[in-house]
Amino acid sequence: MQIFESKPIPNGMKPNLYFGKSFSKSTSLFLFCFFFSFVLGTCKESQSSPETDSLPYFLGKDFDPIWTKAPNETSGLQQIPEGFKLTNHLGKQILLREHSPKISLVVFFYATCRGICPMITKNIIQIEPLLSEFKDLEISSISINPKEDTPAVLSKYRTLYKIQNPNWNFYTGEPEIIESFAKTTCGAEVEGFSVEKNKYEFVHTENIFLFDGKKYLRGIYRAKGTGDIQRLVADLRILTKQK
């Protein structure tokens, strides 16, 4: 058996550590660049820049707009929740997310409202000719006063405004569930002072909310005026092309 012994370094000669240090620095720099490139690439994929030929999704409680090709792989996107049960003006119960894969508009109202509700309803009636090119478009008017807005009341409201569109449904349901949907999914958190109850309580907004066929929120528009309505029509054209 041979035994190898290390020889002492002669006096005045220093060990060659340059190669080791250089290799260590080069490796560290390479790993840093690789990691940075990976993170940068990942960020670009998950939070891409605005695109003119597609609509954004909305992320989290701040409704940050993001563009993604794989919404099902991005958690926290605003979407109609599963099992969201409502009853329409004909007394039929449906699950808003599951019952239809069609693009839909959602608005909030209540039948006895004397403020913005009639204005929202009339504005949608006025733009129906513009919406006629979208044959499968559904409109959901959801009551925020469901205890009083029974199917019979909603049916009378629909008759009052001479609404004939079979794809325009008026809904009632559980107050807490509707309020949670309005606030959490749509960001319609507006409070008004109730003289009768002597406190602030949830009311609703004048906004129209656009949902795609998979029930992801894709746009928010003001019902007042014509500027946002034109934008809504333009966005509907983009969304229908992506189906």
Coordinates of N, CA and C in Angstrom, one line a residue, residues 82-194:
E82 N -69.1 29.7 -6.8 CA -69.9 28.5 -7.0 C -71.0 28.4 -6.1
G83 N -72.1 27.9 -6.5 CA -73.3 27.7 -5.6 C -74.0 29.0 -5.3
F84 N -73.8 30.1 -6.1 CA -74.5 31.3 -5.8 C -76.0 31.2 -6.3
K85 N -76.9 30.9 -5.4 CA -78.2 30.6 -5.7 C -79.1 31.8 -5.7
L86 N -79.9 32.0 -6.8 CA -80.9 33.1 -7.0 C -82.2 32.5 -7.5
T87 N -83.2 33.4 -7.3 CA -84.5 33.0 -7.9 C -85.0 34.1 -8.8
N88 N -85.4 33.7 -10.0 CA -85.7 34.8 -11.0 C -87.2 35.2 -10.9
H89 N -87.6 36.1 -11.8 CA -88.9 36.7 -11.7 C -90.0 35.7 -12.0
L90 N -89.7 34.6 -12.5 CA -90.6 33.5 -12.8 C -90.7 32.5 -11.7
G91 N -89.9 32.7 -10.6 CA -89.9 31.8 -9.5 C -88.9 30.6 -9.7
K92 N -88.1 30.6 -10.7 CA -87.2 29.5 -11.0 C -85.9 29.8 -10.3
Q93 N -85.4 28.8 -9.6 CA -84.1 28.9 -8.9 C -83.0 28.5 -9.8
I94 N -81.9 29.2 -9.8 CA -80.7 28.9 -10.6 C -79.4 29.2 -9.8
L95 N -78.4 28.6 -10.3 CA -77.0 28.9 -9.8 C -76.4 29.8 -10.8
L96 N -76.1 31.0 -10.4 CA -75.7 32.0 -11.4 C -74.4 31.6 -12.2
R97 N -73.5 31.0 -11.5 CA -72.3 30.6 -12.2 C -72.4 29.4 -13.1
E98 N -73.2 28.4 -12.6 CA -73.3 27.1 -13.3 C -74.3 27.0 -14.3
H99 N -75.4 27.8 -14.3 CA -76.5 27.5 -15.1 C -76.3 27.9 -16.6
S100 N -75.3 28.7 -16.9 CA -75.1 29.1 -18.3 C -73.7 29.5 -18.6
P101 N -73.1 29.1 -19.7 CA -71.8 29.5 -20.1 C -71.7 30.8 -20.9
K102 N -72.8 31.6 -20.9 CA -72.9 32.7 -21.7 C -72.2 34.0 -21.1
I103 N -71.8 34.9 -21.9 CA -71.3 36.2 -21.4 C -72.5 37.0 -20.8
S104 N -72.3 37.7 -19.7 CA -73.4 38.3 -19.0 C -73.0 39.7 -18.4
L105 N -74.1 40.5 -18.3 CA -74.0 41.8 -17.6 C -74.7 41.7 -16.3
V106 N -74.2 42.2 -15.2 CA -74.8 42.2 -13.9 C -75.0 43.6 -13.4
V107 N -76.2 43.9 -13.0 CA -76.5 45.2 -12.3 C -77.3 45.0 -11.0
F108 N -77.2 45.9 -10.1 CA -77.9 45.8 -8.9 C -79.0 46.9 -8.8
F109 N -80.1 46.6 -8.2 CA -81.2 47.5 -8.2 C -82.2 47.0 -7.1
Y110 N -83.3 47.7 -6.9 CA -84.4 47.2 -6.1 C -85.7 47.9 -6.6
A111 N -86.8 47.2 -6.6 CA -88.0 47.6 -7.3 C -88.6 48.9 -6.8
T112 N -88.5 49.2 -5.5 CA -89.1 50.5 -5.0 C -88.1 51.7 -5.1
C113 N -86.9 51.5 -5.6 CA -85.9 52.5 -5.7 C -86.5 53.7 -6.6
R114 N -86.2 54.9 -6.1 CA -86.6 56.1 -6.8 C -85.4 56.9 -7.3
G115 N -84.2 56.3 -7.1 CA -83.0 57.1 -7.4 C -82.4 56.6 -8.7
I116 N -81.3 55.9 -8.7 CA -80.6 55.5 -9.9 C -81.1 54.3 -10.6
C117 N -81.9 53.5 -9.8 CA -82.4 52.2 -10.4 C -83.2 52.4 -11.7
P118 N -84.2 53.3 -11.7 CA -84.9 53.5 -13.0 C -84.0 54.0 -14.1
M119 N -83.0 54.8 -13.7 CA -82.1 55.3 -14.7 C -81.3 54.2 -15.3
I120 N -80.8 53.3 -14.5 CA -80.0 52.1 -15.0 C -80.9 51.3 -15.9
T121 N -82.1 51.0 -15.5 CA -83.0 50.1 -16.3 C -83.3 50.8 -17.6
K122 N -83.6 52.1 -17.6 CA -83.9 52.8 -18.8 C -82.7 52.9 -19.8
N123 N -81.5 53.1 -19.2 CA -80.3 53.1 -20.0 C -80.0 51.8 -20.7
I124 N -80.2 50.7 -20.0 CA -80.0 49.4 -20.6 C -81.1 49.2 -21.7
I125 N -82.3 49.6 -21.5 CA -83.3 49.5 -22.5 C -82.9 50.3 -23.8
Q126 N -82.4 51.5 -23.5 CA -82.0 52.4 -24.6 C -80.8 51.8 -25.5
I127 N -79.9 51.0 -24.8 CA -78.8 50.5 -25.5 C -79.0 49.1 -26.1
E128 N -80.2 48.5 -25.8 CA -80.5 47.2 -26.3 C -80.3 47.1 -27.8
P129 N -80.6 48.1 -28.6 CA -80.3 47.9 -30.1 C -78.8 47.7 -30.3
L130 N -78.0 48.4 -29.5 CA -76.5 48.2 -29.7 C -76.1 46.8 -29.2
L131 N -76.8 46.3 -28.3 CA -76.5 45.0 -27.7 C -77.1 43.8 -28.5
S132 N -77.9 44.1 -29.5 CA -78.6 43.1 -30.3 C -77.6 42.2 -31.1
E133 N -76.5 42.8 -31.4 CA -75.5 42.0 -32.2 C -74.9 40.8 -31.4
F134 N -75.1 40.9 -30.0 CA -74.6 39.8 -29.1 C -75.8 38.9 -28.8
K135 N -76.1 38.0 -29.6 CA -77.3 37.2 -29.5 C -77.4 36.4 -28.2
D136 N -76.3 36.0 -27.7 CA -76.3 35.1 -26.5 C -76.1 35.9 -25.2
L137 N -76.0 37.2 -25.3 CA -75.7 38.0 -24.1 C -76.8 37.9 -23.1
E138 N -76.5 37.7 -21.8 CA -77.5 37.6 -20.7 C -77.4 38.9 -19.8
I139 N -78.5 39.4 -19.3 CA -78.5 40.5 -18.4 C -79.1 40.0 -17.1
S140 N -78.4 40.3 -16.0 CA -79.0 39.9 -14.7 C -79.1 41.1 -13.8
S141 N -80.3 41.4 -13.5 CA -80.6 42.5 -12.6 C -80.9 41.9 -11.2
I142 N -80.0 42.1 -10.3 CA -80.1 41.4 -9.0 C -80.6 42.4 -7.9
S143 N -81.7 42.1 -7.2 CA -82.2 43.0 -6.2 C -81.4 42.9 -4.9
I144 N -81.2 44.1 -4.4 CA -80.5 44.2 -3.1 C -81.5 44.4 -1.9
N145 N -82.7 44.2 -2.3 CA -83.8 44.3 -1.3 C -84.7 43.0 -1.5
P146 N -84.0 41.8 -1.4 CA -84.7 40.6 -1.8 C -85.9 40.2 -0.9
K147 N -85.9 40.7 0.4 CA -87.1 40.4 1.3 C -88.4 40.9 0.7
E148 N -88.3 42.1 0.1 CA -89.5 42.7 -0.5 C -89.7 42.4 -1.9
D149 N -88.6 42.2 -2.6 CA -88.6 42.0 -4.1 C -88.8 40.5 -4.4
T150 N -90.0 40.0 -4.2 CA -90.4 38.7 -4.5 C -90.5 38.5 -6.0
P151 N -90.5 37.2 -6.5 CA -90.7 37.0 -7.9 C -91.9 37.7 -8.5
A152 N -93.0 37.8 -7.7 CA -94.2 38.5 -8.3 C -93.9 40.0 -8.4
V153 N -93.2 40.6 -7.5 CA -92.8 42.0 -7.5 C -91.9 42.3 -8.7
L154 N -90.9 41.4 -8.9 CA -89.9 41.5 -10.0 C -90.6 41.4 -11.3
S155 N -91.6 40.5 -11.4 CA -92.3 40.3 -12.7 C -93.1 41.5 -13.0
K156 N -93.7 42.2 -12.0 CA -94.5 43.4 -12.3 C -93.5 44.5 -12.7
Y157 N -92.3 44.6 -12.1 CA -91.3 45.6 -12.4 C -90.9 45.4 -13.9
R158 N -90.7 44.2 -14.3 CA -90.3 43.9 -15.7 C -91.4 44.3 -16.6
T159 N -92.7 44.1 -16.3 CA -93.8 44.5 -17.1 C -93.9 46.0 -17.2
L160 N -93.7 46.6 -16.0 CA -93.8 48.1 -16.0 C -92.9 48.7 -17.0
Y161 N -91.7 48.2 -17.2 CA -90.7 48.8 -18.1 C -90.8 48.1 -19.5
K162 N -91.8 47.2 -19.7 CA -92.1 46.6 -21.0 C -90.8 45.9 -21.5
I163 N -90.2 45.1 -20.6 CA -89.0 44.4 -21.0 C -89.4 43.0 -21.6
Q164 N -89.0 42.8 -22.9 CA -89.4 41.6 -23.6 C -88.2 40.6 -23.8
N165 N -87.0 41.1 -23.6 CA -85.8 40.3 -23.8 C -85.8 39.1 -23.0
P166 N -85.9 37.9 -23.5 CA -85.9 36.6 -22.7 C -84.6 36.3 -22.0
N167 N -83.5 37.0 -22.4 CA -82.2 36.8 -21.8 C -82.0 37.8 -20.7
W168 N -83.0 38.7 -20.4 CA -82.9 39.6 -19.3 C -83.7 39.2 -18.1
N169 N -83.0 38.7 -17.1 CA -83.7 38.1 -15.9 C -83.5 39.0 -14.7
F170 N -84.6 39.1 -13.8 CA -84.5 39.8 -12.6 C -84.5 38.8 -11.4
Y171 N -83.6 39.0 -10.5 CA -83.3 38.0 -9.5 C -83.5 38.5 -8.0
T172 N -83.9 37.6 -7.2 CA -84.0 37.8 -5.7 C -83.2 36.6 -5.1
G173 N -83.0 36.7 -3.8 CA -82.2 35.7 -3.1 C -82.0 36.0 -1.7
E174 N -81.0 35.3 -1.1 CA -80.7 35.6 0.3 C -79.9 36.9 0.5
P175 N -80.4 37.8 1.3 CA -79.8 39.1 1.5 C -78.3 39.1 1.7
E176 N -77.9 38.3 2.7 CA -76.4 38.3 3.0 C -75.6 37.8 1.9
I177 N -76.1 36.8 1.2 CA -75.3 36.2 0.0 C -75.2 37.2 -1.1
I178 N -76.3 37.9 -1.4 CA -76.3 38.9 -2.5 C -75.3 40.1 -2.1
E179 N -75.4 40.5 -0.8 CA -74.6 41.6 -0.4 C -73.1 41.2 -0.4
S180 N -72.8 40.0 0.0 CA -71.4 39.5 -0.1 C -70.9 39.5 -1.5
F181 N -71.7 39.0 -2.4 CA -71.3 39.0 -3.8 C -71.1 40.3 -4.4
A182 N -72.0 41.3 -4.1 CA -71.9 42.6 -4.6 C -70.6 43.3 -4.1
K183 N -70.3 43.1 -2.8 CA -69.1 43.8 -2.2 C -67.8 43.1 -2.6
T184 N -67.8 41.8 -2.5 CA -66.5 41.0 -2.7 C -66.2 40.8 -4.1
T185 N -67.1 40.4 -4.9 CA -66.8 40.0 -6.3 C -66.9 41.2 -7.2
C186 N -67.8 42.2 -7.0 CA -68.0 43.3 -7.9 C -67.5 44.6 -7.3
G187 N -67.1 44.6 -6.0 CA -66.6 45.9 -5.5 C -67.7 46.9 -5.4
A188 N -68.9 46.5 -5.3 CA -70.0 47.5 -5.2 C -70.3 47.8 -3.8
E189 N -69.3 48.2 -3.0 CA -69.5 48.5 -1.6 C -69.8 50.0 -1.4
V190 N -71.0 50.3 -1.4 CA -71.5 51.7 -1.2 C -72.5 51.7 -0.1
E191 N -72.4 52.7 0.8 CA -73.3 52.7 1.9 C -74.1 54.0 1.9
G192 N -75.3 53.9 2.3 CA -76.2 55.1 2.4 C -76.9 55.2 3.7
F193 N -77.3 56.3 4.1 CA -77.9 56.5 5.4 C -79.4 56.2 5.3
S194 N -79.9 55.3 6.1 CA -81.3 55.0 6.2 C -81.9 55.8 7.3

